[in-house]
Short mmCIF file of C-alpha atoms in Angstrom, two decimals:
data_model
loop_
_atom_site.label_atom_id
_atom_site.label_comp_id
_atom_site.label_asym_id
_atom_site.label_seq_id
_atom_site.Cartn_x
_atom_site.Cartn_y
_atom_site.Cartn_z
CA MET A 959 -33.14 -1.72 20.72
CA VAL A 960 -30.24 0.53 19.78
CA GLN A 961 -27.54 -1.38 17.93
CA LEU A 962 -24.06 -0.57 19.19
CA LEU A 963 -21.46 0.36 16.60
CA ILE A 964 -18.60 -2.12 16.44
CA PHE A 965 -15.35 -0.61 15.29
CA ALA A 966 -11.55 -1.06 15.40
CA LEU A 967 -8.41 0.92 14.76
CA GLY A 968 -6.45 0.06 11.63
CA ILE A 969 -2.89 1.27 11.10
CA ASP A 970 -1.04 1.06 7.79
CA LEU A 971 2.62 1.56 8.66
CA GLY A 972 4.76 2.74 5.74
CA GLY A 973 8.30 3.95 5.31
CA THR A 974 7.15 7.52 4.85
CA ASP A 975 3.70 7.81 6.48
CA ILE A 976 1.62 6.11 9.16
CA LYS A 977 -1.99 5.99 7.98
CA GLY A 978 -4.65 5.35 10.62
CA ALA A 979 -8.39 4.79 10.43
CA ILE A 980 -11.35 3.99 12.60
CA VAL A 981 -13.14 1.24 10.70
CA SER A 982 -16.59 -0.21 11.35
CA SER A 983 -17.34 -3.92 11.26
CA ASP A 984 -18.73 -3.60 7.71
CA GLY A 985 -15.48 -2.09 6.43
CA GLU A 986 -16.55 1.58 6.40
CA ILE A 987 -13.89 4.13 7.31
CA LEU A 988 -15.41 6.43 9.92
CA ARG A 989 -12.35 8.64 10.38
CA GLN A 990 -8.82 8.63 9.06
CA ASP A 991 -5.61 10.59 9.37
CA ARG A 992 -1.88 10.23 8.86
CA VAL A 993 1.43 11.30 10.38
CA ALA A 994 5.00 11.04 9.24
CA THR A 995 6.70 7.76 10.16
CA GLU A 996 10.12 9.18 11.05
CA ALA A 997 11.54 5.64 11.10
CA SER A 998 15.07 6.99 11.56
CA ASN A 999 14.18 7.74 15.20
CA GLY A 1000 13.77 4.04 15.95
CA ALA A 1001 10.98 1.58 16.63
CA ASP A 1002 10.07 2.96 20.03
CA ALA A 1003 9.47 6.43 18.55
CA VAL A 1004 7.34 4.90 15.77
CA ALA A 1005 5.32 3.04 18.44
CA ASP A 1006 4.80 6.34 20.26
CA ARG A 1007 3.59 8.00 17.05
CA ILE A 1008 1.13 5.17 16.39
CA VAL A 1009 -0.31 5.44 19.89
CA SER A 1010 -0.62 9.21 19.49
CA LEU A 1011 -2.39 8.87 16.13
CA ALA A 1012 -4.72 6.20 17.51
CA THR A 1013 -5.58 8.35 20.51
CA ASP A 1014 -6.28 11.40 18.33
CA LEU A 1015 -8.55 9.33 16.10
CA LEU A 1016 -10.51 8.05 19.04
CA ASP A 1017 -10.78 11.53 20.58
CA SER A 1018 -12.12 12.89 17.29
CA GLN A 1019 -14.99 10.41 17.55
CA GLY A 1020 -15.54 10.95 21.23
CA ALA A 1021 -14.61 7.32 21.87
CA SER A 1022 -12.39 5.67 24.44
CA PRO A 1023 -9.83 2.87 23.82
CA THR A 1024 -12.09 0.39 25.62
CA GLU A 1025 -14.87 0.92 23.03
CA ALA A 1026 -12.63 -0.30 20.15
CA THR A 1027 -12.30 -4.03 19.59
CA GLY A 1028 -8.55 -3.50 19.19
CA LEU A 1029 -5.70 -2.12 17.16
CA GLY A 1030 -4.44 -3.84 14.00
CA ILE A 1031 -1.21 -2.89 12.23
CA GLY A 1032 0.07 -3.66 8.76
CA VAL A 1033 3.88 -3.67 8.44
CA PRO A 1034 5.88 -3.58 5.17
CA GLY A 1035 7.94 -6.63 5.94
CA VAL A 1036 8.19 -10.17 7.31
CA THR A 1037 6.25 -10.75 10.55
CA ARG A 1038 5.85 -13.65 12.94
CA ALA A 1039 2.81 -14.89 14.84
CA ASP A 1040 4.15 -13.36 18.09
CA GLY A 1041 4.16 -9.91 16.56
CA THR A 1042 7.86 -9.72 15.90
CA VAL A 1043 8.88 -7.85 12.76
CA VAL A 1044 11.64 -10.04 11.42
CA LEU A 1045 12.63 -7.78 8.56
CA ALA A 1046 11.25 -4.45 7.31
CA PRO A 1047 13.80 -2.92 4.92
CA ASN A 1048 11.99 0.38 4.45
CA LEU A 1049 12.03 0.88 8.24
CA ASP A 1050 15.51 -0.60 8.76
CA TRP A 1051 14.04 -3.03 11.31
CA HIS A 1052 15.45 -6.43 12.13
CA HIS A 1053 13.77 -8.71 14.71
CA VAL A 1054 11.81 -5.92 16.40
CA PRO A 1055 9.23 -7.13 18.98
CA PHE A 1056 6.79 -4.46 17.82
CA LYS A 1057 3.57 -5.96 19.13
CA SER A 1058 5.09 -6.10 22.59
CA LYS A 1059 6.15 -2.45 22.37
CA LEU A 1060 2.61 -1.40 21.51
CA GLN A 1061 0.96 -3.53 24.15
CA GLN A 1062 3.18 -1.91 26.78
CA ARG A 1063 1.81 1.42 25.68
CA LEU A 1064 -1.81 0.25 25.31
CA PRO A 1065 -2.49 -1.98 28.31
CA GLY A 1066 -5.78 -3.83 28.02
CA MET A 1067 -6.18 -3.25 24.29
CA ARG A 1068 -5.89 -6.11 21.86
CA VAL A 1069 -3.06 -5.51 19.39
CA GLU A 1070 -2.32 -7.62 16.25
CA ILE A 1071 0.33 -7.27 13.58
CA ASP A 1072 0.66 -8.69 10.09
CA ASN A 1073 2.26 -8.07 6.71
CA ASP A 1074 0.69 -5.14 4.86
CA ALA A 1075 -0.01 -7.12 1.64
CA ASN A 1076 -1.72 -9.86 3.62
CA LEU A 1077 -3.97 -7.23 5.17
CA ALA A 1078 -4.81 -5.68 1.82
CA ALA A 1079 -5.87 -9.13 0.63
CA LEU A 1080 -8.02 -9.53 3.76
CA ALA A 1081 -9.66 -6.17 3.15
CA GLU A 1082 -10.41 -7.07 -0.55
CA ALA A 1083 -11.87 -10.41 0.56
CA ARG A 1084 -14.19 -8.89 3.10
CA ALA A 1085 -15.07 -5.43 1.82
CA GLY A 1086 -13.64 -5.08 -1.70
CA ILE A 1087 -13.86 -7.02 -4.96
CA GLY A 1088 -14.35 -10.32 -3.10
CA ALA A 1089 -16.72 -9.09 -0.42
CA GLY A 1090 -17.94 -12.15 1.45
CA CYS A 1091 -15.91 -14.67 -0.53
CA ASP A 1092 -14.08 -17.64 1.04
CA THR A 1093 -10.87 -17.60 -0.96
CA LEU A 1094 -8.99 -14.73 -2.57
CA VAL A 1095 -5.47 -14.07 -3.82
CA LEU A 1096 -4.19 -10.51 -4.21
CA LEU A 1097 -1.29 -9.46 -6.44
CA THR A 1098 0.05 -5.93 -5.92
CA LEU A 1099 1.96 -4.63 -8.92
CA GLY A 1100 4.44 -1.81 -8.44
CA THR A 1101 8.11 -1.39 -7.65
CA GLY A 1102 7.92 -5.01 -6.46
CA ILE A 1103 5.16 -7.57 -6.67
CA GLY A 1104 3.56 -8.48 -3.35
CA GLY A 1105 0.56 -10.57 -2.48
CA GLY A 1106 -1.63 -12.20 0.06
CA VAL A 1107 -3.75 -15.31 0.25
CA VAL A 1108 -7.11 -15.55 2.08
CA ILE A 1109 -8.57 -19.05 2.63
CA ASP A 1110 -11.88 -19.67 4.43
CA GLY A 1111 -12.05 -15.92 5.13
CA SER A 1112 -8.73 -15.74 6.99
CA ILE A 1113 -5.17 -14.92 6.01
CA HIS A 1114 -3.18 -18.00 5.09
CA HIS A 1115 0.27 -17.73 6.67
CA GLY A 1116 1.64 -21.27 6.10
CA ALA A 1117 4.26 -23.01 8.13
CA SER A 1118 6.70 -20.12 7.81
CA HIS A 1119 4.09 -17.47 8.62
CA SER A 1120 5.24 -15.83 5.39
CA ALA A 1121 3.01 -17.38 2.73
CA GLY A 1122 1.75 -15.19 -0.12
CA GLU A 1123 5.06 -14.12 -1.73
CA VAL A 1124 3.57 -14.41 -5.23
CA GLY A 1125 6.16 -12.06 -6.64
CA HIS A 1126 8.82 -14.69 -6.07
CA MET A 1127 7.13 -17.49 -7.98
CA THR A 1128 9.54 -18.70 -10.66
CA VAL A 1129 7.85 -18.06 -13.99
CA LEU A 1130 10.93 -18.18 -16.23
CA PRO A 1131 13.65 -20.55 -15.05
CA GLY A 1132 17.06 -18.95 -15.65
CA GLY A 1133 15.44 -15.61 -16.34
CA PRO A 1134 16.57 -12.16 -15.16
CA LEU A 1135 18.11 -11.69 -11.70
CA CYS A 1136 15.63 -10.67 -9.00
CA GLY A 1137 16.37 -8.52 -6.00
CA CYS A 1138 15.91 -11.63 -3.83
CA GLY A 1139 18.97 -13.23 -5.45
CA LYS A 1140 17.04 -15.80 -7.51
CA ARG A 1141 16.45 -15.79 -11.28
CA GLY A 1142 13.17 -15.75 -13.16
CA CYS A 1143 10.89 -14.50 -10.41
CA LEU A 1144 7.64 -12.82 -11.45
CA GLU A 1145 8.83 -9.62 -9.79
CA ALA A 1146 11.98 -9.50 -11.91
CA LEU A 1147 9.96 -9.83 -15.09
CA SER A 1148 6.76 -7.85 -14.42
CA ALA A 1149 7.37 -5.29 -11.72
CA THR A 1150 8.50 -1.76 -12.55
CA SER A 1151 12.14 -2.67 -13.30
CA GLY A 1152 11.17 -5.60 -15.52
CA MET A 1153 8.79 -3.43 -17.50
CA LEU A 1154 11.34 -0.66 -17.96
CA ASP A 1155 14.16 -3.07 -18.86
CA HIS A 1156 12.07 -4.72 -21.58
CA ALA A 1157 11.15 -1.35 -23.18
CA ARG A 1158 14.77 -0.11 -22.99
CA GLN A 1159 16.06 -3.26 -24.68
CA SER A 1160 13.71 -2.70 -27.56
CA LEU A 1161 14.71 0.95 -27.85
CA GLU A 1162 18.43 0.09 -27.68
CA ALA A 1163 17.86 -2.44 -30.49
CA GLY A 1164 16.77 0.49 -32.67
CA GLU A 1165 13.00 -0.12 -32.74
CA LYS A 1166 11.07 3.02 -33.52
CA SER A 1167 8.88 4.30 -30.69
CA THR A 1168 7.46 7.48 -29.22
CA LEU A 1169 9.10 6.33 -26.01
CA SER A 1170 12.47 7.43 -27.45
CA ASP A 1171 11.48 11.00 -26.73
CA VAL A 1172 10.26 10.27 -23.17
CA GLY A 1173 12.42 10.93 -20.18
CA PRO A 1174 12.50 9.52 -17.63
CA LEU A 1175 10.88 6.35 -18.78
CA THR A 1176 8.10 5.22 -16.41
CA PRO A 1177 5.42 2.52 -16.34
CA LYS A 1178 2.77 5.29 -16.86
CA ALA A 1179 4.61 6.54 -19.96
CA ILE A 1180 4.72 3.00 -21.34
CA CYS A 1181 0.98 2.44 -20.65
CA ASP A 1182 0.10 5.83 -22.13
CA ALA A 1183 2.06 4.97 -25.29
CA ALA A 1184 0.46 1.52 -25.48
CA HIS A 1185 -3.00 3.18 -25.33
CA LYS A 1186 -1.96 5.09 -28.47
CA GLY A 1187 -0.79 1.97 -30.27
CA ASP A 1188 2.98 2.39 -29.88
CA ARG A 1189 4.58 -0.93 -30.93
CA VAL A 1190 7.35 -1.05 -28.36
CA ALA A 1191 4.98 -0.11 -25.54
CA THR A 1192 2.47 -2.69 -26.68
CA LYS A 1193 5.16 -5.39 -26.85
CA THR A 1194 6.25 -4.47 -23.34
CA ILE A 1195 2.74 -4.70 -21.99
CA ASP A 1196 2.27 -8.11 -23.67
CA HIS A 1197 5.56 -9.33 -22.16
CA VAL A 1198 4.73 -8.20 -18.63
CA THR A 1199 1.14 -9.39 -18.61
CA ASN A 1200 2.01 -12.78 -20.12
CA TYR A 1201 4.10 -13.64 -17.07
CA ILE A 1202 1.59 -12.24 -14.62
CA GLY A 1203 -1.01 -14.44 -16.37
CA ILE A 1204 1.22 -17.47 -15.96
CA ALA A 1205 1.53 -16.74 -12.24
CA VAL A 1206 -2.27 -16.29 -11.96
CA ALA A 1207 -2.79 -19.60 -13.75
CA ASN A 1208 -0.47 -21.36 -11.33
CA LEU A 1209 -2.52 -19.92 -8.45
CA LEU A 1210 -5.75 -21.05 -10.07
CA ASN A 1211 -4.39 -24.54 -10.70
CA VAL A 1212 -3.22 -24.92 -7.09
CA LEU A 1213 -5.80 -23.00 -5.06
CA SER A 1214 -8.82 -22.46 -7.34
CA PRO A 1215 -9.76 -19.24 -5.42
CA ASP A 1216 -13.08 -17.47 -5.76
CA VAL A 1217 -11.26 -14.24 -6.67
CA VAL A 1218 -7.91 -13.10 -7.93
CA ALA A 1219 -7.52 -9.35 -7.32
CA ILE A 1220 -4.95 -7.27 -9.19
CA GLY A 1221 -3.85 -4.13 -7.28
CA GLY A 1222 -0.88 -1.83 -6.79
CA GLY A 1223 0.23 1.31 -8.62
CA ILE A 1224 0.75 -0.31 -12.04
CA SER A 1225 -2.79 -1.69 -11.98
CA ALA A 1226 -4.06 1.90 -12.41
CA ALA A 1227 -3.70 1.17 -16.16
CA GLY A 1228 -6.93 -0.84 -15.79
CA ASP A 1229 -8.11 -2.98 -18.67
CA LEU A 1230 -4.93 -2.32 -20.64
CA LEU A 1231 -3.22 -4.71 -18.20
CA LEU A 1232 -6.18 -6.69 -16.90
CA ASN A 1233 -7.44 -8.00 -20.26
CA PRO A 1234 -4.16 -9.53 -21.39
CA ILE A 1235 -3.53 -10.90 -17.90
CA VAL A 1236 -6.91 -12.70 -18.07
CA ALA A 1237 -6.15 -13.95 -21.58
CA SER A 1238 -2.80 -15.38 -20.50
CA ALA A 1239 -4.24 -16.93 -17.39
CA ARG A 1240 -6.98 -18.56 -19.47
CA THR A 1241 -4.32 -20.06 -21.78
CA HIS A 1242 -2.25 -21.54 -18.97
CA THR A 1243 -4.96 -22.69 -16.58
CA LEU A 1244 -6.10 -26.34 -16.58
CA GLU A 1245 -9.41 -26.78 -18.39
CA GLY A 1246 -12.37 -26.63 -16.01
CA LEU A 1247 -10.66 -24.38 -13.40
CA PHE A 1248 -10.51 -21.00 -15.09
CA GLU A 1249 -14.29 -20.33 -15.27
CA SER A 1250 -14.75 -20.74 -11.54
CA THR A 1251 -12.58 -17.75 -10.57
CA THR A 1252 -13.23 -14.04 -10.98
CA ILE A 1253 -10.11 -12.10 -11.99
CA GLY A 1254 -10.47 -8.36 -11.53
CA LEU A 1255 -8.99 -5.12 -10.30
CA ALA A 1256 -8.75 -4.53 -6.53
CA GLU A 1257 -11.29 -1.97 -5.37
CA LEU A 1258 -10.09 -0.42 -2.12
CA GLY A 1259 -6.92 1.32 -3.35
CA ASN A 1260 -4.88 3.05 -0.68
CA ASP A 1261 -7.47 2.33 1.98
CA ALA A 1262 -6.99 -1.45 1.79
CA GLY A 1263 -4.10 -1.50 4.26
CA SER A 1264 -5.86 0.27 7.11
CA ILE A 1265 -9.20 -1.53 6.52
CA GLY A 1266 -7.43 -4.92 6.50
CA ALA A 1267 -5.50 -3.99 9.66
CA ALA A 1268 -8.77 -3.20 11.42
CA TYR A 1269 -10.21 -6.55 10.31
CA LEU A 1270 -7.39 -8.25 12.22
CA VAL A 1271 -9.17 -7.34 15.40
CA LEU A 1272 -12.78 -7.12 14.29
#
């Protein structure tokens, strides 16, 4: 008997690009492409571009829309269960009924929408570092700190449908001001701005460092200097990873997940960040809980969004 290939369309909607992929049920990308988002033209125009991209992907495989199990979409913002995008700052969207717009254009096709970090977590749980696990938490480290929680193999949305905002866990009460308006959030301390602020404060205090000759200062420059033993860079890495480790410990103490995955652009530094994060988490986790969780680097990189979006409808 010939086994039929089961596949879905996964769309990772970003402020600059729309990345689309045809993804098989085992998480393999069969075909992928991208187009410019052109968000300034409005949500209806973006919906048209998604439909065009999806159609082109299907045509390239000689497949029809009815052969796909559906279309999943990851959005960089707050979503609701009915497919409304409540807020997506990078797209300048407020309360956009985006699922409805797509279903109007794709009658008969199943369409589902979720937050992009949630979908990256789902992808890592099913086809990445946690492949086959029941519970996984993803932290994405970059300009901000996002995250997603997977419990019993499914995205955990909570009562608000917005669970997983790990970047806004308070890890230092009264700490630096975060973009959300609160103080002491993990994002304010350990995302790009927190890392750069800590290094600049050391430099302004007169501490000697090779970073004094670097311009502009970037997370990569700090990580490169830390690899070479620069004291200011090393102190900055220790500062950033300590608070990430505290956040991970809190997640372990509350959820005891099978896997905590560390992803995002800053995570490209690898063990330079991962090892001290693990050490900090070990220090702050209740005895007996730490050993049951794997803490490691996310594996799917930039493909996680589209793979996770496809898993919404697979």
